[in-house]
Amino acid sequence: MSLPDPSFLLARAPVVPVVTVQSVAAGVKLARALVDGGLPLIEVTLRTPAALEAIAAIAQEVPDAIVGAGTVTRPDLIQKSIDAGSRFLVSPGCPPRLMEALAEAPVPVMPGCATATEAMALAAMGFPVLKLFPAEAVGGVPLLKSLAGPLPDLRFCPTGGIGPDNVGTYLALPNIVAVGGSWVAPGDAISVGDFAKVTALAKAASKLPRAAFPA
Ligand code: 3PG
Protein backbone atom coordinates (compact mmCIF):
# COMPACT_ATOMS: atom_id res chain seq x y z
CA MET A 1 0.00 0.00 0.00
CA SER A 2 1.30 3.43 -0.87
CA LEU A 3 -0.06 6.63 0.64
CA PRO A 4 0.31 10.19 -0.78
CA ASP A 5 4.04 10.95 -0.80
CA PRO A 6 5.15 14.32 0.63
CA SER A 7 8.49 14.12 -1.21
CA PHE A 8 7.27 16.17 -4.17
CA LEU A 9 6.43 18.98 -1.75
CA LEU A 10 9.62 18.60 0.28
CA ALA A 11 11.65 18.79 -2.93
CA ARG A 12 10.77 22.49 -2.98
CA ALA A 13 12.88 23.38 0.07
CA PRO A 14 15.31 21.72 2.51
CA VAL A 15 13.66 23.27 5.55
CA VAL A 16 10.03 23.26 6.63
CA PRO A 17 9.44 26.14 9.05
CA VAL A 18 7.41 25.01 12.05
CA VAL A 19 5.41 28.05 13.12
CA THR A 20 3.08 28.71 16.02
CA VAL A 21 0.93 31.74 15.34
CA GLN A 22 -0.85 33.93 17.87
CA SER A 23 -2.97 35.75 15.31
CA VAL A 24 -4.20 35.33 11.76
CA ALA A 25 -2.54 38.57 10.68
CA ALA A 26 0.82 37.51 12.10
CA GLY A 27 0.48 34.14 10.39
CA VAL A 28 -0.07 35.74 6.98
CA LYS A 29 2.84 38.15 7.43
CA LEU A 30 5.05 35.29 8.56
CA ALA A 31 4.07 33.16 5.57
CA ARG A 32 4.86 36.04 3.19
CA ALA A 33 8.24 36.55 4.86
CA LEU A 34 9.11 32.86 4.61
CA VAL A 35 8.02 32.59 0.98
CA ASP A 36 10.05 35.73 0.17
CA GLY A 37 13.06 33.99 1.72
CA GLY A 38 12.59 30.89 -0.44
CA LEU A 39 10.80 28.58 2.01
CA PRO A 40 7.33 27.93 0.54
CA LEU A 41 6.42 24.98 2.79
CA ILE A 42 5.02 26.14 6.12
CA GLU A 43 3.82 23.93 8.96
CA VAL A 44 1.38 25.80 11.18
CA THR A 45 1.07 24.00 14.50
CA LEU A 46 -2.44 23.46 15.83
CA ARG A 47 -1.40 24.79 19.21
CA THR A 48 -3.14 28.14 19.27
CA PRO A 49 -6.76 29.22 18.79
CA ALA A 50 -5.72 31.16 15.67
CA ALA A 51 -4.06 28.19 13.93
CA LEU A 52 -6.86 26.88 11.68
CA GLU A 53 -7.98 30.35 10.68
CA ALA A 54 -4.36 31.28 9.97
CA ILE A 55 -3.98 28.23 7.72
CA ALA A 56 -7.09 29.32 5.80
CA ALA A 57 -5.84 32.89 5.45
CA ILE A 58 -2.37 31.78 4.32
CA ALA A 59 -3.91 29.39 1.77
CA GLN A 60 -6.02 32.22 0.34
CA GLU A 61 -3.74 35.22 0.66
CA VAL A 62 -0.26 33.79 0.08
CA PRO A 63 -0.64 31.79 -3.13
CA ASP A 64 3.03 30.77 -3.31
CA ALA A 65 2.91 29.21 0.16
CA ILE A 66 2.29 25.51 0.61
CA VAL A 67 0.68 25.48 4.01
CA GLY A 68 0.20 22.40 6.17
CA ALA A 69 -1.02 21.61 9.65
CA GLY A 70 1.29 20.36 12.39
CA THR A 71 0.56 19.02 15.86
CA VAL A 72 -2.28 16.90 14.44
CA THR A 73 -2.85 14.90 17.60
CA ARG A 74 -6.49 13.80 17.16
CA PRO A 75 -8.50 12.34 14.27
CA ASP A 76 -11.04 15.19 14.39
CA LEU A 77 -8.29 17.67 13.49
CA ILE A 78 -7.63 15.96 10.13
CA GLN A 79 -10.73 17.12 8.25
CA LYS A 80 -10.68 20.51 9.96
CA SER A 81 -7.09 21.03 8.77
CA ILE A 82 -7.88 19.96 5.23
CA ASP A 83 -11.03 22.10 5.11
CA ALA A 84 -8.92 25.07 6.17
CA GLY A 85 -6.57 24.54 3.23
CA SER A 86 -3.80 22.33 4.58
CA ARG A 87 -1.89 20.61 1.80
CA PHE A 88 -0.01 18.31 4.16
CA LEU A 89 -0.37 17.08 7.73
CA VAL A 90 2.23 16.40 10.43
CA SER A 91 1.81 14.57 13.73
CA PRO A 92 4.25 14.41 16.63
CA GLY A 93 3.62 10.70 17.32
CA CYS A 94 1.78 7.65 16.08
CA PRO A 95 -1.02 6.38 18.33
CA PRO A 96 -2.83 3.64 16.34
CA ARG A 97 -6.26 5.26 15.95
CA LEU A 98 -4.77 8.52 14.77
CA MET A 99 -2.55 6.67 12.29
CA GLU A 100 -5.51 4.74 10.86
CA ALA A 101 -7.33 8.03 10.32
CA LEU A 102 -4.25 9.73 8.83
CA ALA A 103 -3.77 6.83 6.42
CA GLU A 104 -7.16 7.76 4.91
CA ALA A 105 -6.25 11.43 4.42
CA PRO A 106 -6.23 12.66 0.81
CA VAL A 107 -3.12 14.80 1.39
CA PRO A 108 0.48 13.76 2.23
CA VAL A 109 1.12 13.02 5.88
CA MET A 110 4.34 12.95 7.86
CA PRO A 111 3.54 10.93 10.97
CA GLY A 112 5.83 11.22 13.95
CA CYS A 113 8.04 8.41 15.21
CA ALA A 114 10.85 8.13 17.73
CA THR A 115 11.95 4.48 17.54
CA ALA A 116 12.70 1.71 15.03
CA THR A 117 9.51 -0.08 16.06
CA GLU A 118 7.35 2.98 15.40
CA ALA A 119 9.10 3.61 12.09
CA MET A 120 8.50 0.00 11.04
CA ALA A 121 4.82 0.16 11.98
CA LEU A 122 4.36 3.37 9.97
CA ALA A 123 6.27 1.98 6.99
CA ALA A 124 4.02 -1.08 7.03
CA MET A 125 1.00 1.23 6.85
CA GLY A 126 2.47 2.85 3.72
CA PHE A 127 3.69 6.22 4.99
CA PRO A 128 6.74 7.00 2.81
CA VAL A 129 8.24 9.89 4.82
CA LEU A 130 8.24 10.01 8.62
CA LYS A 131 8.85 12.85 11.01
CA LEU A 132 11.49 11.87 13.57
CA PHE A 133 10.43 13.70 16.70
CA PRO A 134 11.83 15.10 18.90
CA ALA A 135 14.86 14.50 16.71
CA GLU A 136 17.74 15.69 18.87
CA ALA A 137 16.29 14.29 22.07
CA VAL A 138 15.70 10.78 20.72
CA GLY A 139 19.07 10.27 19.07
CA GLY A 140 19.35 12.69 16.16
CA VAL A 141 21.91 12.01 13.46
CA PRO A 142 23.35 8.79 15.01
CA LEU A 143 19.83 7.33 15.28
CA LEU A 144 19.00 8.22 11.67
CA LYS A 145 22.27 6.67 10.49
CA SER A 146 21.48 3.51 12.44
CA LEU A 147 17.95 3.26 11.03
CA ALA A 148 19.27 3.46 7.46
CA GLY A 149 20.80 -0.03 7.84
CA PRO A 150 17.72 -2.15 8.55
CA LEU A 151 15.23 0.30 7.00
CA PRO A 152 16.95 1.54 3.82
CA ASP A 153 13.77 2.59 2.02
CA LEU A 154 12.50 4.84 4.76
CA ARG A 155 12.92 8.58 4.50
CA PHE A 156 12.66 11.09 7.31
CA CYS A 157 11.96 14.72 8.00
CA PRO A 158 13.44 15.16 11.49
CA THR A 159 12.19 17.96 13.70
CA GLY A 160 12.89 19.11 17.22
CA GLY A 161 16.13 20.69 18.37
CA ILE A 162 17.44 21.41 14.87
CA GLY A 163 18.97 24.82 14.17
CA PRO A 164 21.72 26.57 12.24
CA ASP A 165 24.48 24.72 14.13
CA ASN A 166 23.37 21.16 13.39
CA VAL A 167 21.07 21.34 10.34
CA GLY A 168 23.93 20.56 7.94
CA THR A 169 24.68 17.24 9.61
CA TYR A 170 21.04 16.17 9.15
CA LEU A 171 20.77 17.26 5.53
CA ALA A 172 24.00 15.37 4.72
CA LEU A 173 22.24 12.06 5.41
CA PRO A 174 20.77 10.34 2.34
CA ASN A 175 17.64 9.20 4.23
CA ILE A 176 16.70 12.79 5.13
CA VAL A 177 14.48 14.55 2.61
CA ALA A 178 14.16 17.78 4.61
CA VAL A 179 14.17 19.00 8.18
CA GLY A 180 11.59 20.92 10.16
CA GLY A 181 12.31 23.63 12.66
CA SER A 182 11.21 26.82 14.30
CA TRP A 183 14.55 28.62 14.14
CA VAL A 184 13.67 30.39 10.90
CA ALA A 185 10.63 31.99 12.54
CA PRO A 186 11.82 33.06 16.00
CA GLY A 187 9.14 34.25 18.40
CA ASP A 188 11.09 37.34 19.42
CA ALA A 189 11.30 38.58 15.81
CA ILE A 190 7.61 37.88 15.20
CA SER A 191 6.51 39.61 18.40
CA VAL A 192 8.20 42.85 17.34
CA GLY A 193 7.15 42.54 13.70
CA ASP A 194 10.69 41.98 12.42
CA PHE A 195 9.69 39.96 9.38
CA ALA A 196 12.83 41.06 7.52
CA LYS A 197 14.76 38.92 9.99
CA VAL A 198 12.51 35.95 9.17
CA THR A 199 13.14 36.44 5.46
CA ALA A 200 16.90 36.62 6.05
CA LEU A 201 16.87 33.42 8.10
CA ALA A 202 14.71 31.71 5.48
CA LYS A 203 17.07 32.80 2.69
CA ALA A 204 20.01 31.18 4.45
CA ALA A 205 18.01 28.00 5.17
CA SER A 206 16.68 27.74 1.61
CA LYS A 207 20.21 27.49 0.21
CA LEU A 208 21.32 24.59 2.39
CA PRO A 209 22.50 21.60 0.34
CA ARG A 210 21.03 18.17 0.98
CA ALA A 211 22.23 14.73 0.03
CA ALA A 212 18.75 13.46 -0.88
CA PHE A 213 18.39 16.03 -3.68
CA PRO A 214 21.87 16.51 -5.20
CA ALA A 215 22.28 19.82 -7.06
C1 3PG B 1 7.81 21.28 17.16
O1 3PG B 1 6.94 20.48 16.92
O2 3PG B 1 7.79 22.09 18.09
C2 3PG B 1 8.92 21.26 16.22
O3 3PG B 1 9.55 20.05 16.31
C3 3PG B 1 9.85 22.41 16.34
O4 3PG B 1 10.92 22.10 17.14
P1 3PG B 1 12.05 23.18 17.34
O5 3PG B 1 11.37 24.37 17.99
O6 3PG B 1 13.04 22.52 18.25
O7 3PG B 1 12.58 23.54 15.99
GROMACS .gro file of C-alpha atoms and ligand atoms in nm:
model
  226
    1MET     CA    1   0.000   0.000   0.000
    2SER     CA    2   0.130   0.343  -0.087
    3LEU     CA    3  -0.006   0.663   0.064
    4PRO     CA    4   0.031   1.019  -0.078
    5ASP     CA    5   0.404   1.095  -0.080
    6PRO     CA    6   0.515   1.432   0.063
    7SER     CA    7   0.849   1.412  -0.121
    8PHE     CA    8   0.727   1.617  -0.417
    9LEU     CA    9   0.643   1.898  -0.175
   10LEU     CA   10   0.962   1.860   0.028
   11ALA     CA   11   1.165   1.879  -0.293
   12ARG     CA   12   1.077   2.249  -0.298
   13ALA     CA   13   1.288   2.338   0.007
   14PRO     CA   14   1.531   2.172   0.251
   15VAL     CA   15   1.366   2.327   0.555
   16VAL     CA   16   1.003   2.326   0.663
   17PRO     CA   17   0.944   2.614   0.905
   18VAL     CA   18   0.741   2.501   1.205
   19VAL     CA   19   0.541   2.805   1.312
   20THR     CA   20   0.308   2.871   1.602
   21VAL     CA   21   0.093   3.174   1.534
   22GLN     CA   22  -0.085   3.393   1.787
   23SER     CA   23  -0.297   3.575   1.531
   24VAL     CA   24  -0.420   3.533   1.176
   25ALA     CA   25  -0.254   3.857   1.068
   26ALA     CA   26   0.082   3.751   1.210
   27GLY     CA   27   0.048   3.414   1.039
   28VAL     CA   28  -0.007   3.574   0.698
   29LYS     CA   29   0.284   3.815   0.743
   30LEU     CA   30   0.505   3.529   0.856
   31ALA     CA   31   0.407   3.316   0.557
   32ARG     CA   32   0.486   3.604   0.319
   33ALA     CA   33   0.824   3.655   0.486
   34LEU     CA   34   0.911   3.286   0.461
   35VAL     CA   35   0.802   3.259   0.098
   36ASP     CA   36   1.005   3.573   0.017
   37GLY     CA   37   1.306   3.399   0.172
   38GLY     CA   38   1.259   3.089  -0.044
   39LEU     CA   39   1.080   2.858   0.201
   40PRO     CA   40   0.733   2.793   0.054
   41LEU     CA   41   0.642   2.498   0.279
   42ILE     CA   42   0.502   2.614   0.612
   43GLU     CA   43   0.382   2.393   0.896
   44VAL     CA   44   0.138   2.580   1.118
   45THR     CA   45   0.107   2.400   1.450
   46LEU     CA   46  -0.244   2.346   1.583
   47ARG     CA   47  -0.140   2.479   1.921
   48THR     CA   48  -0.314   2.814   1.927
   49PRO     CA   49  -0.676   2.922   1.879
   50ALA     CA   50  -0.572   3.116   1.567
   51ALA     CA   51  -0.406   2.819   1.393
   52LEU     CA   52  -0.686   2.688   1.168
   53GLU     CA   53  -0.798   3.035   1.068
   54ALA     CA   54  -0.436   3.128   0.997
   55ILE     CA   55  -0.398   2.823   0.772
   56ALA     CA   56  -0.709   2.932   0.580
   57ALA     CA   57  -0.584   3.289   0.545
   58ILE     CA   58  -0.237   3.178   0.432
   59ALA     CA   59  -0.391   2.939   0.177
   60GLN     CA   60  -0.602   3.222   0.034
   61GLU     CA   61  -0.374   3.522   0.066
   62VAL     CA   62  -0.026   3.379   0.008
   63PRO     CA   63  -0.064   3.179  -0.313
   64ASP     CA   64   0.303   3.077  -0.331
   65ALA     CA   65   0.291   2.921   0.016
   66ILE     CA   66   0.229   2.551   0.061
   67VAL     CA   67   0.068   2.548   0.401
   68GLY     CA   68   0.020   2.240   0.617
   69ALA     CA   69  -0.102   2.161   0.965
   70GLY     CA   70   0.129   2.036   1.239
   71THR     CA   71   0.056   1.902   1.586
   72VAL     CA   72  -0.228   1.690   1.444
   73THR     CA   73  -0.285   1.490   1.760
   74ARG     CA   74  -0.649   1.380   1.716
   75PRO     CA   75  -0.850   1.234   1.427
   76ASP     CA   76  -1.104   1.519   1.439
   77LEU     CA   77  -0.829   1.767   1.349
   78ILE     CA   78  -0.763   1.596   1.013
   79GLN     CA   79  -1.073   1.712   0.825
   80LYS     CA   80  -1.068   2.051   0.996
   81SER     CA   81  -0.709   2.103   0.877
   82ILE     CA   82  -0.788   1.996   0.523
   83ASP     CA   83  -1.103   2.210   0.511
   84ALA     CA   84  -0.892   2.507   0.617
   85GLY     CA   85  -0.657   2.454   0.323
   86SER     CA   86  -0.380   2.233   0.458
   87ARG     CA   87  -0.189   2.061   0.180
   88PHE     CA   88  -0.001   1.831   0.416
   89LEU     CA   89  -0.037   1.708   0.773
   90VAL     CA   90   0.223   1.640   1.043
   91SER     CA   91   0.181   1.457   1.373
   92PRO     CA   92   0.425   1.441   1.663
   93GLY     CA   93   0.362   1.070   1.732
   94CYS     CA   94   0.178   0.765   1.608
   95PRO     CA   95  -0.102   0.638   1.833
   96PRO     CA   96  -0.283   0.364   1.634
   97ARG     CA   97  -0.626   0.526   1.595
   98LEU     CA   98  -0.477   0.852   1.477
   99MET     CA   99  -0.255   0.667   1.229
  100GLU     CA  100  -0.551   0.474   1.086
  101ALA     CA  101  -0.733   0.803   1.032
  102LEU     CA  102  -0.425   0.973   0.883
  103ALA     CA  103  -0.377   0.683   0.642
  104GLU     CA  104  -0.716   0.776   0.491
  105ALA     CA  105  -0.625   1.143   0.442
  106PRO     CA  106  -0.623   1.266   0.081
  107VAL     CA  107  -0.312   1.480   0.139
  108PRO     CA  108   0.048   1.376   0.223
  109VAL     CA  109   0.112   1.302   0.588
  110MET     CA  110   0.434   1.295   0.786
  111PRO     CA  111   0.354   1.093   1.097
  112GLY     CA  112   0.583   1.122   1.395
  113CYS     CA  113   0.804   0.841   1.521
  114ALA     CA  114   1.085   0.813   1.773
  115THR     CA  115   1.195   0.448   1.754
  116ALA     CA  116   1.270   0.171   1.503
  117THR     CA  117   0.951  -0.008   1.606
  118GLU     CA  118   0.735   0.298   1.540
  119ALA     CA  119   0.910   0.361   1.209
  120MET     CA  120   0.850   0.000   1.104
  121ALA     CA  121   0.482   0.016   1.198
  122LEU     CA  122   0.436   0.337   0.997
  123ALA     CA  123   0.627   0.198   0.699
  124ALA     CA  124   0.402  -0.108   0.703
  125MET     CA  125   0.100   0.123   0.685
  126GLY     CA  126   0.247   0.285   0.372
  127PHE     CA  127   0.369   0.622   0.499
  128PRO     CA  128   0.674   0.700   0.281
  129VAL     CA  129   0.824   0.989   0.482
  130LEU     CA  130   0.824   1.001   0.862
  131LYS     CA  131   0.885   1.285   1.101
  132LEU     CA  132   1.149   1.187   1.357
  133PHE     CA  133   1.043   1.370   1.670
  134PRO     CA  134   1.183   1.510   1.890
  135ALA     CA  135   1.486   1.450   1.671
  136GLU     CA  136   1.774   1.569   1.887
  137ALA     CA  137   1.629   1.429   2.207
  138VAL     CA  138   1.570   1.078   2.072
  139GLY     CA  139   1.907   1.027   1.907
  140GLY     CA  140   1.935   1.269   1.616
  141VAL     CA  141   2.191   1.201   1.346
  142PRO     CA  142   2.335   0.879   1.501
  143LEU     CA  143   1.983   0.733   1.528
  144LEU     CA  144   1.900   0.822   1.167
  145LYS     CA  145   2.227   0.667   1.049
  146SER     CA  146   2.148   0.351   1.244
  147LEU     CA  147   1.795   0.326   1.103
  148ALA     CA  148   1.927   0.346   0.746
  149GLY     CA  149   2.080  -0.003   0.784
  150PRO     CA  150   1.772  -0.215   0.855
  151LEU     CA  151   1.523   0.030   0.700
  152PRO     CA  152   1.695   0.154   0.382
  153ASP     CA  153   1.377   0.259   0.202
  154LEU     CA  154   1.250   0.484   0.476
  155ARG     CA  155   1.292   0.858   0.450
  156PHE     CA  156   1.266   1.109   0.731
  157CYS     CA  157   1.196   1.472   0.800
  158PRO     CA  158   1.344   1.516   1.149
  159THR     CA  159   1.219   1.796   1.370
  160GLY     CA  160   1.289   1.911   1.722
  161GLY     CA  161   1.613   2.069   1.837
  162ILE     CA  162   1.744   2.141   1.487
  163GLY     CA  163   1.897   2.482   1.417
  164PRO     CA  164   2.172   2.657   1.224
  165ASP     CA  165   2.448   2.472   1.413
  166ASN     CA  166   2.337   2.116   1.339
  167VAL     CA  167   2.107   2.134   1.034
  168GLY     CA  168   2.393   2.056   0.794
  169THR     CA  169   2.468   1.724   0.961
  170TYR     CA  170   2.104   1.617   0.915
  171LEU     CA  171   2.077   1.726   0.553
  172ALA     CA  172   2.400   1.537   0.472
  173LEU     CA  173   2.224   1.206   0.541
  174PRO     CA  174   2.077   1.034   0.234
  175ASN     CA  175   1.764   0.920   0.423
  176ILE     CA  176   1.670   1.279   0.513
  177VAL     CA  177   1.448   1.455   0.261
  178ALA     CA  178   1.416   1.778   0.461
  179VAL     CA  179   1.417   1.900   0.818
  180GLY     CA  180   1.159   2.092   1.016
  181GLY     CA  181   1.231   2.363   1.266
  182SER     CA  182   1.121   2.682   1.430
  183TRP     CA  183   1.455   2.862   1.414
  184VAL     CA  184   1.367   3.039   1.090
  185ALA     CA  185   1.063   3.199   1.254
  186PRO     CA  186   1.182   3.306   1.600
  187GLY     CA  187   0.914   3.425   1.840
  188ASP     CA  188   1.109   3.734   1.942
  189ALA     CA  189   1.130   3.858   1.581
  190ILE     CA  190   0.761   3.788   1.520
  191SER     CA  191   0.651   3.961   1.840
  192VAL     CA  192   0.820   4.285   1.734
  193GLY     CA  193   0.715   4.254   1.370
  194ASP     CA  194   1.069   4.198   1.242
  195PHE     CA  195   0.969   3.996   0.938
  196ALA     CA  196   1.283   4.106   0.752
  197LYS     CA  197   1.476   3.892   0.999
  198VAL     CA  198   1.251   3.595   0.917
  199THR     CA  199   1.314   3.644   0.546
  200ALA     CA  200   1.690   3.662   0.605
  201LEU     CA  201   1.687   3.342   0.810
  202ALA     CA  202   1.471   3.171   0.548
  203LYS     CA  203   1.707   3.280   0.269
  204ALA     CA  204   2.001   3.118   0.445
  205ALA     CA  205   1.801   2.800   0.517
  206SER     CA  206   1.668   2.774   0.161
  207LYS     CA  207   2.021   2.749   0.021
  208LEU     CA  208   2.132   2.459   0.239
  209PRO     CA  209   2.250   2.160   0.034
  210ARG     CA  210   2.103   1.817   0.098
  211ALA     CA  211   2.223   1.473   0.003
  212ALA     CA  212   1.875   1.346  -0.088
  213PHE     CA  213   1.839   1.603  -0.368
  214PRO     CA  214   2.187   1.651  -0.520
  215ALA     CA  215   2.228   1.982  -0.706
  2163PG     C1  216   0.781   2.128   1.716
  2163PG     O1  217   0.694   2.048   1.692
  2163PG     O2  218   0.779   2.209   1.809
  2163PG     C2  219   0.892   2.126   1.622
  2163PG     O3  220   0.955   2.005   1.631
  2163PG     C3  221   0.985   2.241   1.634
  2163PG     O4  222   1.092   2.210   1.714
  2163PG     P1  223   1.205   2.318   1.734
  2163PG     O5  224   1.137   2.437   1.799
  2163PG     O6  225   1.304   2.252   1.825
  2163PG     O7  226   1.258   2.354   1.599
   0.00000   0.00000   0.00000
